[in-house]
PDB file of C-alpha atoms in Angstrom:
ATOM      1  CA  MET V 220      20.173  15.546  20.207  1.00 72.00           C
ATOM      2  CA  THR V 221      20.892  12.009  19.004  1.00 80.00           C
ATOM      3  CA  TYR V 222      19.442   9.056  20.847  1.00 79.00           C
ATOM      4  CA  SER V 223      20.701   5.516  20.923  1.00 83.00           C
ATOM      5  CA  TYR V 224      18.612   2.554  21.975  1.00 84.00           C
ATOM      6  CA  ASP V 225      19.661  -0.881  23.182  1.00 89.00           C
ATOM      7  CA  PHE V 226      16.626  -2.567  21.622  1.00 90.00           C
ATOM      8  CA  PRO V 227      15.736  -3.253  17.970  1.00 88.00           C
ATOM      9  CA  ARG V 228      13.356  -0.955  16.122  1.00 90.00           C
ATOM     10  CA  PRO V 229      11.334  -1.769  13.015  1.00 94.00           C
ATOM     11  CA  ALA V 230      11.166   0.189   9.791  1.00 96.00           C
ATOM     12  CA  VAL V 231       7.720   1.698   9.170  1.00 98.00           C
ATOM     13  CA  THR V 232       6.040   1.318   5.795  1.00 98.00           C
ATOM     14  CA  VAL V 233       2.634   2.090   4.293  1.00 98.00           C
ATOM     15  CA  ASP V 234       0.468   0.237   1.781  1.00 98.00           C
ATOM     16  CA  ALA V 235      -2.428   1.546  -0.325  1.00 98.00           C
ATOM     17  CA  VAL V 236      -5.381  -0.660  -1.201  1.00 98.00           C
ATOM     18  CA  VAL V 237      -7.080   1.211  -4.058  1.00 98.00           C
ATOM     19  CA  VAL V 238     -10.417  -0.253  -5.105  1.00 98.00           C
ATOM     20  CA  CYS V 239     -12.778   0.692  -7.918  1.00 97.00           C
ATOM     21  CA  THR V 240     -16.069  -0.568  -6.512  1.00 94.00           C
ATOM     22  CA  GLU V 241     -17.864   0.075  -9.836  1.00 95.00           C
ATOM     23  CA  LYS V 242     -15.585  -2.453 -11.559  1.00 96.00           C
ATOM     24  CA  ASN V 243     -14.842  -4.594  -8.476  1.00 96.00           C
ATOM     25  CA  SER V 244     -11.132  -4.107  -9.245  1.00 98.00           C
ATOM     26  CA  ILE V 245      -7.995  -3.370  -7.279  1.00 98.00           C
ATOM     27  CA  LEU V 246      -4.919  -1.410  -8.388  1.00 98.00           C
ATOM     28  CA  LEU V 247      -1.558  -3.185  -8.222  1.00 98.00           C
ATOM     29  CA  ILE V 248       1.945  -2.232  -9.259  1.00 98.00           C
ATOM     30  CA  LYS V 249       4.630  -4.454 -10.725  1.00 98.00           C
ATOM     31  CA  ARG V 250       7.713  -3.938  -8.571  1.00 98.00           C
ATOM     32  CA  LYS V 251      10.708  -2.396 -10.326  1.00 96.00           C
ATOM     33  CA  ASN V 252      13.184  -3.249  -7.542  1.00 95.00           C
ATOM     34  CA  ASP V 253      14.107  -6.057  -5.165  1.00 96.00           C
ATOM     35  CA  PRO V 254      12.822  -7.582  -3.088  1.00 97.00           C
ATOM     36  CA  PHE V 255      10.157  -9.230  -5.231  1.00 97.00           C
ATOM     37  CA  LYS V 256      11.285  -7.464  -8.409  1.00 97.00           C
ATOM     38  CA  GLY V 257       8.752  -8.197 -11.164  1.00 97.00           C
ATOM     39  CA  LYS V 258       6.023  -9.309  -8.731  1.00 98.00           C
ATOM     40  CA  TRP V 259       2.696  -7.584  -8.254  1.00 98.00           C
ATOM     41  CA  ALA V 260       2.193  -5.610  -5.047  1.00 98.00           C
ATOM     42  CA  LEU V 261       0.192  -2.862  -3.449  1.00 98.00           C
ATOM     43  CA  PRO V 262       1.509   0.673  -3.969  1.00 98.00           C
ATOM     44  CA  GLY V 263       3.473   1.729  -0.913  1.00 98.00           C
ATOM     45  CA  GLY V 264       6.838   2.206   0.673  1.00 97.00           C
ATOM     46  CA  PHE V 265       8.810   3.535   3.589  1.00 98.00           C
ATOM     47  CA  VAL V 266       7.645   6.388   5.789  1.00 98.00           C
ATOM     48  CA  ASP V 267      10.150   9.248   5.702  1.00 98.00           C
ATOM     49  CA  GLU V 268      11.567  10.748   8.878  1.00 95.00           C
ATOM     50  CA  ASP V 269       9.038  13.104  10.537  1.00 96.00           C
ATOM     51  CA  GLU V 270       6.317  12.064   8.046  1.00 98.00           C
ATOM     52  CA  ILE V 271       2.958  10.845   9.306  1.00 98.00           C
ATOM     53  CA  PRO V 272       1.788   7.543   7.784  1.00 98.00           C
ATOM     54  CA  GLU V 273      -1.345   9.014   6.167  1.00 98.00           C
ATOM     55  CA  LYS V 274       0.743  11.550   4.241  1.00 98.00           C
ATOM     56  CA  ALA V 275       3.328   8.873   3.408  1.00 98.00           C
ATOM     57  CA  VAL V 276       0.716   6.602   1.819  1.00 98.00           C
ATOM     58  CA  GLN V 277      -0.625   9.486  -0.280  1.00 98.00           C
ATOM     59  CA  ARG V 278       2.928  10.366  -1.394  1.00 98.00           C
ATOM     60  CA  GLU V 279       3.816   6.753  -2.219  1.00 98.00           C
ATOM     61  CA  LEU V 280       0.537   6.230  -4.095  1.00 98.00           C
ATOM     62  CA  ASN V 281       1.211   9.325  -6.183  1.00 98.00           C
ATOM     63  CA  GLU V 282       4.873   8.437  -6.822  1.00 97.00           C
ATOM     64  CA  GLU V 283       4.056   4.892  -7.930  1.00 98.00           C
ATOM     65  CA  THR V 284       0.724   5.390  -9.763  1.00 98.00           C
ATOM     66  CA  SER V 285       0.298   9.156 -10.422  1.00 97.00           C
ATOM     67  CA  LEU V 286      -3.028   9.056  -8.569  1.00 97.00           C
ATOM     68  CA  GLU V 287      -3.828  11.773  -6.042  1.00 97.00           C
ATOM     69  CA  LEU V 288      -6.392  10.292  -3.680  1.00 97.00           C
ATOM     70  CA  LYS V 289      -7.186  10.605   0.008  1.00 97.00           C
ATOM     71  CA  PRO V 290      -7.514   7.486   2.116  1.00 97.00           C
ATOM     72  CA  LEU V 291     -11.003   6.729   3.393  1.00 97.00           C
ATOM     73  CA  SER V 292      -9.801   4.714   6.361  1.00 97.00           C
ATOM     74  CA  MET V 293      -7.004   2.710   7.889  1.00 98.00           C
ATOM     75  CA  ILE V 294      -7.275  -1.030   7.251  1.00 98.00           C
ATOM     76  CA  GLY V 295      -4.850  -2.106   9.939  1.00 98.00           C
ATOM     77  CA  VAL V 296      -1.271  -2.495  11.056  1.00 98.00           C
ATOM     78  CA  PHE V 297       0.720  -5.484   9.821  1.00 98.00           C
ATOM     79  CA  GLY V 298       3.988  -6.542  11.409  1.00 97.00           C
ATOM     80  CA  GLU V 299       4.308 -10.309  11.381  1.00 96.00           C
ATOM     81  CA  LYS V 300       7.792 -11.732  11.350  1.00 95.00           C
ATOM     82  CA  GLY V 301       9.090 -12.428   7.857  1.00 94.00           C
ATOM     83  CA  ARG V 302       6.690 -10.137   5.971  1.00 96.00           C
ATOM     84  CA  ASP V 303       9.664  -8.345   4.381  1.00 97.00           C
ATOM     85  CA  PRO V 304      12.953 -10.137   3.588  1.00 96.00           C
ATOM     86  CA  ARG V 305      14.906  -6.900   4.206  1.00 95.00           C
ATOM     87  CA  GLY V 306      14.168  -7.021   7.917  1.00 95.00           C
ATOM     88  CA  TRP V 307      11.569  -6.160  10.518  1.00 96.00           C
ATOM     89  CA  THR V 308       8.947  -3.850   9.037  1.00 97.00           C
ATOM     90  CA  ILE V 309       5.603  -2.727  10.297  1.00 98.00           C
ATOM     91  CA  SER V 310       3.157  -1.489   7.688  1.00 98.00           C
ATOM     92  CA  VAL V 311       0.122   0.739   8.121  1.00 98.00           C
ATOM     93  CA  ALA V 312      -2.377  -0.071   5.360  1.00 98.00           C
ATOM     94  CA  TYR V 313      -4.997   2.371   4.097  1.00 98.00           C
ATOM     95  CA  TYR V 314      -8.148   1.933   2.027  1.00 98.00           C
ATOM     96  CA  PHE V 315      -8.843   4.159  -0.994  1.00 98.00           C
ATOM     97  CA  GLU V 316     -11.652   4.199  -3.522  1.00 97.00           C
ATOM     98  CA  CYS V 317     -11.239   5.266  -7.132  1.00 95.00           C
ATOM     99  CA  ILE V 318     -14.091   6.008  -9.502  1.00 94.00           C
ATOM    100  CA  GLU V 319     -14.137   4.286 -12.878  1.00 93.00           C
ATOM    101  CA  GLY V 320     -13.379   7.540 -14.705  1.00 93.00           C
ATOM    102  CA  LEU V 321     -10.006   7.871 -12.932  1.00 93.00           C
ATOM    103  CA  MET V 322      -8.848   4.291 -13.490  1.00 95.00           C
ATOM    104  CA  SER V 323      -7.055   5.129 -16.737  1.00 95.00           C
ATOM    105  CA  MET V 324      -5.044   7.864 -14.993  1.00 95.00           C
ATOM    106  CA  ALA V 325      -2.971   5.295 -13.078  1.00 96.00           C
ATOM    107  CA  LYS V 326       0.535   5.277 -14.580  1.00 97.00           C
ATOM    108  CA  SER V 327       3.731   3.622 -13.376  1.00 96.00           C
ATOM    109  CA  GLY V 328       6.215   5.770 -11.501  1.00 93.00           C
ATOM    110  CA  SER V 329       9.253   5.703  -9.198  1.00 89.00           C
ATOM    111  CA  ASP V 330       9.329   2.115  -7.908  1.00 89.00           C
ATOM    112  CA  SER V 331       6.749   0.609 -10.240  1.00 96.00           C
ATOM    113  CA  ALA V 332       7.410  -0.917 -13.646  1.00 97.00           C
ATOM    114  CA  GLU V 333       3.675  -1.171 -14.430  1.00 97.00           C
ATOM    115  CA  THR V 334       0.260  -0.477 -12.965  1.00 98.00           C
ATOM    116  CA  GLU V 335      -2.747  -2.660 -13.621  1.00 98.00           C
ATOM    117  CA  TRP V 336      -6.293  -3.060 -12.367  1.00 98.00           C
ATOM    118  CA  PHE V 337      -7.181  -6.631 -11.441  1.00 98.00           C
ATOM    119  CA  PRO V 338     -10.621  -8.046 -10.664  1.00 98.00           C
ATOM    120  CA  THR V 339     -10.718  -8.667  -6.922  1.00 97.00           C
ATOM    121  CA  SER V 340     -11.633 -12.299  -7.642  1.00 96.00           C
ATOM    122  CA  GLU V 341      -8.618 -12.862  -9.949  1.00 97.00           C
ATOM    123  CA  LEU V 342      -5.554 -11.463  -8.213  1.00 98.00           C
ATOM    124  CA  PRO V 343      -2.075 -12.591  -9.282  1.00 98.00           C
ATOM    125  CA  GLU V 344       0.563 -13.923  -6.903  1.00 98.00           C
ATOM    126  CA  LEU V 345       1.475 -11.003  -4.639  1.00 98.00           C
ATOM    127  CA  ALA V 346       4.654  -9.794  -2.944  1.00 98.00           C
ATOM    128  CA  PHE V 347       5.099  -9.488   0.816  1.00 98.00           C
ATOM    129  CA  ASP V 348       1.889 -10.180   2.794  1.00 98.00           C
ATOM    130  CA  HIS V 349      -0.262  -8.128   0.459  1.00 98.00           C
ATOM    131  CA  GLU V 350      -2.769 -10.939  -0.056  1.00 98.00           C
ATOM    132  CA  LYS V 351      -3.548 -10.777   3.669  1.00 98.00           C
ATOM    133  CA  ILE V 352      -3.867  -6.963   3.597  1.00 98.00           C
ATOM    134  CA  ILE V 353      -6.211  -7.088   0.597  1.00 98.00           C
ATOM    135  CA  ALA V 354      -8.335  -9.804   2.196  1.00 97.00           C
ATOM    136  CA  LYS V 355      -8.788  -7.666   5.302  1.00 97.00           C
ATOM    137  CA  ALA V 356      -9.593  -4.591   3.198  1.00 97.00           C
ATOM    138  CA  LEU V 357     -12.196  -6.379   1.087  1.00 96.00           C
ATOM    139  CA  ASP V 358     -13.714  -7.966   4.182  1.00 93.00           C
ATOM    140  CA  GLY V 359     -14.502  -4.456   5.462  1.00 73.00           C
ATOM    141  CA  LYS V 360     -16.020  -2.836   2.352  1.00 64.00           C
ATOM    142  CA  ASP V 361     -18.232  -0.619   4.547  1.00 51.00           C
ATOM    143  CA  ARG V 362     -15.083   1.484   5.188  1.00 45.00           C
ATOM    144  CA  SER V 363     -16.193   4.002   2.566  1.00 44.00           C
ATOM    145  CA  LYS V 364     -18.774   5.282   5.031  1.00 43.00           C
ATOM    146  CA  LYS V 365     -16.033   6.194   7.506  1.00 43.00           C
ATOM    147  CA  THR V 366     -13.956   9.347   7.283  1.00 36.00           C
ATOM    148  CA  GLN V 367     -10.383  10.181   8.268  1.00 35.00           C
TER     149      GLN V 367
END
């Protein structure tokens, strides 16, 4: 059965904040497509129909970086007006940790032109509101003690 609603609905996205605590670094992708083509961003993307956000963030992380990790916790939900020039989007952001030995396994994929680890104190200009998401993630570093 198809439903029709008289009110606007947002698109749902996910973002992955992947941190190597041993190196105090964060994994970013260089966007292959608009919007923000060529800018650095967190791995992430749209949640598919009938997909739960936690599975979507794992899928997007793998598609864009080749890493297969499980999120340690949810950072938060971000939906401020103007965060995505394509329209109203609400993103669920998740926190991941990566050990130093796996850092070299990150490779660009579907929507990423490059992957790179940046020191958390020297981040480049970021797409969307990813600076805000990263700030919240790094402010709560004790997340690694929490489980799904």
